[in-house]
Amino acid sequence: MAFLSATLDRVKPSPTVALTALVGELKAAGRDIISLGAGEPDFPTPENIREAGKRAIDTGKTRYTAVDGIPELKAAIVSKFARENNLAYDACEITVGTGGKQVLYNALMATLNPGDEVLIPAPYWVSYPDMVLLAGGEPVIMPAGPESGFRITPEQLEAAISPKSKWLIFNSPSNPTGAGYSPDALKALTDVLERHPHVWVLTDDMYEHIAFPGFDFSTPAQIAPSLKDRTLTLNGVSKAYAMTGWRIGYAGGPKHLIAAMRKIQSQSTSNPCTISQWAALEALNGPQDFIPVNVQTFLRRRDLIVAGLNTAPGIHCPTPDGAFYVYPSITGCIGKTTTAGTLIDTDETFCKALLEETGVAVVFGAAFGLSPAFRISYATSDEDLIEASARLRRFCEGLT
């Protein structure tokens, strides 16, 4: 009898987590590495939020809480959805988890049965398909390349829906491309979904506030109120509030779905970190004026890295609408050989050679379901972005 579960054969480790670990090892060995792989802001958590966490410790708020969030935080989330998204929820329709990742996982574990299909546009965040597989479902991938602005079309969505379809996972602005759906583009998709009442919508709005001029964020239940009763609207404090390590995600959805997710959480992690919950409460209720300042910094960095990448032979980098990623194509590099003699036959080979020969760490496109490309996180200093662009350009100029 095998000791390990056969479920593990259905999934692979996270490539982004593996890259972070490798970069740490290389730096520890003395290598000069510029890491552009981590999907987290390089800003410190704002002081008022840090102080709220300290107060929670000092005032003894360090014990178990309700499984899926303290009432105060749920009330703040209800207010956030009403204030920013025109969505009305009761506290019993809110769940708080250990990061958005757990909220997603809970939803899939609570709803998927063997054979259920989950529609996922590609490029996708690396964890979506594997979470579906862990929960016993089947990912159905809908490729959307640079020719469509990394956006699926209504016709594509219509063609992908089958009687087995249970969820559409929707992420805008996107990790890894930064592409966003305008209200009109989103309305075209929700029109399709309204014709298929058996398909639920799982939104990932984690990058809601990191949106650049010319792009107006909206979420599906906001565009199509008729979908609200079959939509889980997911968000969190990780990106906009620079709180990745605090691990707080949340979602609003139908009461019976939230109750099912609570049951999963009650038998896995139980409540999220109490201290982090009180810090997240301050994040949502406190001053928001630093967010547009941070977005301006990301905008400057976006323009810097896009311009730099587009000077590299064989690379084409579209300009994203939001988040802090770019997803350049390396079609013009495939089939060429590096100065060290490595044949570039895939984007994974490209990224490995780039790291070995230049010390620039990026994530290969196959991890996100669309090749040949790679993802850069520009949530780092201007100096690192300028130097990384220069190294990457020299690397590409050396290809023959």
XYZ file of C-alpha atoms in Angstrom:
400
model
C 0.000 0.000 0.000
C 1.394 3.400 -1.034
C 2.159 5.764 1.838
C 1.609 9.062 -0.016
C -1.775 10.093 -1.362
C -2.406 9.583 -5.083
C -3.819 13.125 -5.100
C -0.240 14.414 -5.012
C 0.295 12.908 -8.470
C -2.274 15.383 -9.823
C -0.418 18.518 -8.738
C 3.024 20.082 -8.921
C 4.860 22.396 -6.504
C 4.412 26.146 -6.983
C 7.074 27.393 -9.463
C 7.061 30.865 -7.927
C 7.711 29.490 -4.439
C 10.472 27.271 -5.853
C 12.104 30.265 -7.564
C 12.049 32.285 -4.340
C 13.789 29.433 -2.531
C 16.400 29.081 -5.278
C 17.127 32.808 -5.269
C 17.664 32.656 -1.496
C 20.153 29.814 -1.920
C 22.058 31.609 -4.681
C 22.278 34.842 -2.692
C 23.475 32.905 0.348
C 26.209 31.411 -1.846
C 27.381 34.909 -2.763
C 25.826 35.282 -6.237
C 24.766 38.732 -7.437
C 21.073 38.045 -8.056
C 18.336 40.445 -9.078
C 15.092 38.710 -8.181
C 12.052 39.763 -10.193
C 9.952 36.753 -9.277
C 8.216 37.567 -5.997
C 4.659 38.857 -6.255
C 4.717 41.239 -3.326
C 5.125 44.995 -2.873
C 8.502 46.144 -1.617
C 6.884 48.903 0.463
C 6.693 48.531 4.252
C 3.287 47.903 5.804
C 1.945 51.381 6.702
C 2.739 52.504 10.233
C -0.874 52.799 11.423
C -1.473 49.180 10.435
C 1.690 47.993 12.156
C 0.688 49.889 15.287
C -2.732 48.215 15.236
C -1.003 44.840 15.257
C 1.177 45.899 18.180
C -1.858 47.124 20.109
C -3.544 43.798 19.563
C -0.569 42.087 21.198
C -0.319 44.586 24.040
C -4.037 44.417 24.852
C -4.151 40.633 24.918
C -5.974 40.035 21.617
C -3.963 36.876 21.108
C -6.500 34.092 21.621
C -8.706 32.058 19.304
C -11.402 33.947 17.444
C -14.431 32.855 15.460
C -13.313 30.394 12.784
C -13.626 32.756 9.827
C -13.042 36.181 11.306
C -13.759 38.567 14.168
C -17.075 40.471 13.946
C -15.276 43.819 13.748
C -13.292 42.779 10.687
C -16.334 41.291 8.994
C -18.182 44.572 9.545
C -15.278 46.461 7.960
C -15.365 44.120 4.967
C -19.119 44.623 4.584
C -18.489 48.386 4.559
C -15.639 48.032 2.061
C -17.778 46.080 -0.410
C -20.598 48.618 -0.100
C -18.319 51.655 -0.328
C -16.022 50.559 -3.139
C -17.962 47.964 -5.127
C -21.638 48.797 -4.531
C -22.164 45.253 -3.207
C -24.410 44.629 -0.199
C -23.490 41.735 2.103
C -24.446 40.737 5.626
C -21.792 39.574 8.085
C -22.960 35.973 7.641
C -22.004 36.299 3.960
C -18.370 37.170 4.739
C -15.439 34.841 5.312
C -11.877 35.688 6.372
C -9.024 33.293 5.704
C -5.268 32.962 5.951
C -4.656 34.858 2.733
C -6.722 34.872 -0.438
C -5.174 31.515 -1.306
C -6.956 29.769 1.550
C -10.269 31.402 0.689
C -9.961 30.118 -2.877
C -8.987 26.657 -1.690
C -11.866 26.513 0.792
C -14.357 27.440 -1.915
C -13.125 24.760 -4.296
C -12.905 22.097 -1.578
C -16.422 22.913 -0.425
C -18.020 22.717 -3.871
C -16.154 20.459 -6.295
C -17.030 16.834 -6.957
C -15.114 14.450 -9.251
C -15.636 15.489 -12.861
C -16.703 19.060 -12.104
C -15.029 21.518 -14.447
C -13.524 24.893 -13.562
C -12.977 27.398 -16.378
C -9.642 29.220 -16.104
C -8.363 31.875 -18.524
C -4.661 31.564 -19.321
C -2.206 33.001 -18.481
C -3.351 32.234 -14.940
C -1.972 32.484 -11.437
C 0.053 29.307 -10.978
C -2.089 27.915 -8.147
C -5.517 27.964 -9.812
C -5.307 24.673 -11.772
C -3.547 22.777 -9.003
C -6.087 23.875 -6.403
C -8.827 22.588 -8.698
C -7.019 19.276 -9.082
C -6.474 18.951 -5.327
C -10.192 19.473 -4.804
C -11.000 16.706 -7.299
C -12.121 18.918 -10.162
C -10.886 19.335 -13.723
C -9.372 22.616 -14.942
C -10.547 23.754 -18.380
C -8.002 26.217 -19.740
C -9.010 29.072 -22.075
C -5.844 30.533 -23.665
C -5.782 34.297 -24.213
C -2.543 35.580 -25.691
C -1.163 39.023 -26.444
C -3.184 39.203 -29.672
C -6.354 39.497 -27.543
C -4.720 41.638 -24.862
C -4.596 38.526 -22.610
C -8.404 38.658 -22.340
C -10.825 35.860 -23.162
C -13.686 36.685 -25.522
C -17.403 36.067 -24.911
C -17.347 33.528 -27.757
C -14.464 31.693 -26.123
C -16.272 31.560 -22.801
C -19.488 30.358 -24.433
C -17.615 27.568 -26.237
C -15.847 26.415 -23.055
C -19.004 26.048 -20.948
C -20.339 22.506 -20.661
C -22.933 20.800 -18.455
C -20.044 19.918 -16.123
C -18.872 23.527 -15.684
C -19.199 24.653 -12.061
C -16.941 27.705 -11.695
C -15.268 30.402 -13.744
C -12.176 31.782 -11.992
C -11.822 35.420 -12.990
C -8.831 37.654 -12.189
C -8.623 41.335 -13.190
C -6.135 43.009 -13.137
C -4.337 39.779 -13.792
C -1.444 37.964 -12.258
C 0.707 37.346 -14.346
C -0.082 39.780 -17.194
C -1.517 42.873 -15.500
C -4.317 42.842 -18.088
C -7.681 44.172 -16.963
C -11.224 43.935 -18.288
C -13.028 47.202 -18.891
C -16.644 47.436 -17.692
C -17.835 46.855 -21.268
C -15.572 43.837 -21.764
C -16.700 42.420 -18.430
C -20.357 43.029 -19.298
C -19.903 40.958 -22.468
C -18.683 38.046 -20.322
C -21.403 38.386 -17.688
C -24.011 38.373 -20.475
C -22.750 34.894 -21.360
C -22.786 33.760 -17.737
C -26.338 34.961 -17.248
C -27.403 32.419 -19.905
C -25.778 29.552 -17.955
C -27.176 29.543 -14.411
C -25.211 26.434 -13.383
C -21.880 28.267 -13.694
C -20.657 30.152 -10.620
C -18.087 32.962 -10.652
C -15.050 33.048 -8.382
C -13.417 36.441 -8.702
C -9.886 37.227 -7.607
C -9.845 40.990 -7.077
C -6.571 41.089 -5.168
C -5.108 43.780 -7.437
C -8.217 45.969 -7.448
C -6.472 49.089 -6.176
C -3.344 48.756 -8.316
C -4.963 50.084 -11.485
C -3.366 52.572 -13.866
C -4.845 55.560 -15.737
C -7.133 54.457 -18.549
C -8.363 51.360 -16.711
C -11.470 51.400 -14.525
C -11.767 48.435 -12.185
C -15.067 46.616 -11.783
C -16.025 43.214 -10.420
C -18.549 40.795 -11.990
C -21.331 41.030 -9.373
C -21.108 44.811 -9.618
C -21.567 44.742 -13.400
C -24.276 42.059 -13.348
C -26.217 42.109 -10.047
C -28.160 39.042 -11.193
C -24.941 37.029 -10.749
C -24.396 38.046 -7.128
C -26.172 34.966 -5.732
C -23.692 32.724 -7.548
C -20.537 34.772 -7.178
C -17.779 34.608 -4.591
C -16.073 38.012 -4.612
C -12.587 37.504 -3.215
C -10.098 40.139 -2.115
C -7.517 40.741 0.595
C -5.087 43.154 2.170
C -1.866 41.637 0.809
C -1.161 43.783 -2.239
C -2.762 47.219 -1.804
C -1.750 47.444 1.863
C 1.679 45.754 1.535
C 0.625 43.053 3.997
C 1.635 39.843 2.187
C 3.164 38.257 5.276
C 0.207 39.100 7.498
C -1.844 36.523 5.547
C -5.385 37.905 5.488
C -7.786 37.319 2.608
C -11.556 37.638 2.574
C -14.606 37.115 0.401
C -18.302 37.851 0.173
C -20.781 35.309 -1.152
C -24.061 33.474 -0.603
C -24.675 32.422 2.989
C -24.800 28.684 2.261
C -21.489 28.784 0.402
C -19.812 30.784 3.178
C -21.114 28.270 5.745
C -19.669 25.378 3.732
C -16.305 27.156 3.482
C -16.401 27.815 7.229
C -16.812 24.082 7.815
C -13.679 23.360 5.761
C -11.712 26.008 7.641
C -12.928 24.775 11.026
C -11.295 21.411 10.361
C -8.101 22.727 8.808
C -6.547 25.947 10.121
C -9.377 27.387 12.208
C -9.135 31.173 12.595
C -6.577 33.364 10.802
C -3.914 34.994 12.988
C -5.732 37.153 15.530
C -3.119 39.909 15.440
C -3.295 40.056 11.659
C -7.077 40.371 11.794
C -6.878 43.479 13.966
C -4.218 44.929 11.671
C -6.453 44.224 8.643
C -9.314 46.012 10.392
C -7.156 49.121 10.609
C -6.103 48.699 6.975
C -9.703 48.733 5.733
C -11.009 51.423 8.096
C -7.921 53.625 8.334
C -6.373 56.184 5.957
C -6.200 55.152 2.319
C -4.150 58.070 1.022
C -0.930 56.059 0.624
C -2.511 53.751 -1.986
C -2.526 56.235 -4.908
C 1.026 57.256 -3.963
C 2.153 53.624 -4.198
C 0.259 53.192 -7.462
C 2.163 56.135 -8.956
C 5.390 54.402 -7.994
C 4.225 51.195 -9.669
C 3.197 53.188 -12.749
C 6.684 54.690 -13.042
C 8.256 51.270 -12.635
C 5.869 49.765 -15.191
C 6.875 52.293 -17.812
C 10.544 51.810 -16.942
C 10.520 48.020 -17.334
C 8.302 47.986 -20.437
C 10.599 50.455 -22.197
C 13.679 48.521 -21.117
C 12.381 45.124 -22.190
C 11.271 46.357 -25.591
C 14.876 47.282 -26.429
C 15.919 43.626 -26.091
C 16.087 41.716 -29.405
C 13.475 38.966 -29.683
C 11.298 40.293 -26.847
C 7.952 42.048 -27.059
C 6.427 43.410 -23.845
C 2.810 44.657 -23.801
C 1.855 47.456 -21.411
C -0.328 46.212 -18.520
C -3.441 47.885 -17.083
C -2.676 47.186 -13.430
C -1.044 44.915 -10.817
C 2.771 44.944 -10.827
C 3.686 42.382 -13.458
C 4.677 42.323 -17.099
C 4.445 39.248 -19.310
C 6.780 39.666 -22.289
C 6.817 37.265 -25.229
C 10.126 35.647 -26.182
C 8.960 34.208 -29.495
C 11.920 35.874 -31.210
C 14.389 34.099 -28.916
C 13.206 30.525 -29.396
C 15.619 28.356 -31.382
C 18.639 30.545 -30.633
C 21.724 29.719 -28.551
C 23.195 31.683 -25.626
C 26.834 32.762 -25.426
C 27.354 29.872 -22.973
C 26.044 27.396 -25.535
C 22.526 26.760 -24.216
C 19.862 26.172 -26.875
C 16.713 28.166 -26.066
C 13.965 25.704 -26.924
C 11.397 26.690 -24.243
C 10.697 29.639 -21.983
C 11.814 27.516 -19.024
C 15.205 27.011 -20.681
C 15.371 30.755 -21.382
C 14.725 31.652 -17.742
C 17.200 29.090 -16.395
C 19.919 30.340 -18.728
C 19.101 33.958 -17.885
C 19.546 33.217 -14.186
C 22.724 31.200 -14.636
C 24.403 33.603 -17.067
C 23.206 37.016 -15.814
C 21.822 36.562 -12.283
C 18.355 37.839 -13.244
C 15.559 35.681 -11.802
C 12.162 35.633 -13.552
C 9.383 33.032 -13.794
C 8.931 31.061 -17.010
C 5.644 31.373 -18.880
C 4.714 27.681 -18.955
C 4.087 27.936 -15.203
C 1.235 30.333 -16.018
C -0.172 28.287 -18.881
C 0.957 30.347 -21.877
C 4.305 30.129 -23.673
C 6.798 31.295 -24.816
C 6.957 34.141 -22.311
C 8.053 34.997 -18.797
C 6.741 37.031 -15.880
C 8.535 39.889 -14.205
C 7.380 41.444 -10.958
C 8.416 45.092 -10.982
C 7.666 45.541 -7.277
C 11.285 46.417 -6.675
C 13.621 49.402 -6.920
C 14.180 51.475 -10.052
C 17.888 50.656 -9.805
C 17.233 46.908 -9.890
C 14.838 47.282 -12.815
C 17.321 49.352 -14.828
C 20.159 46.919 -14.145
C 17.989 43.856 -14.837
C 16.819 45.365 -18.142
C 20.419 46.016 -19.152
C 21.493 42.467 -18.291
C 18.518 41.017 -20.124
C 19.207 43.136 -23.208
C 22.854 41.994 -23.274
C 21.717 38.391 -22.846
C 19.359 38.667 -25.823
C 21.938 40.502 -27.932
C 24.276 37.560 -27.388
C 21.812 35.000 -28.738
C 22.759 33.520 -32.107
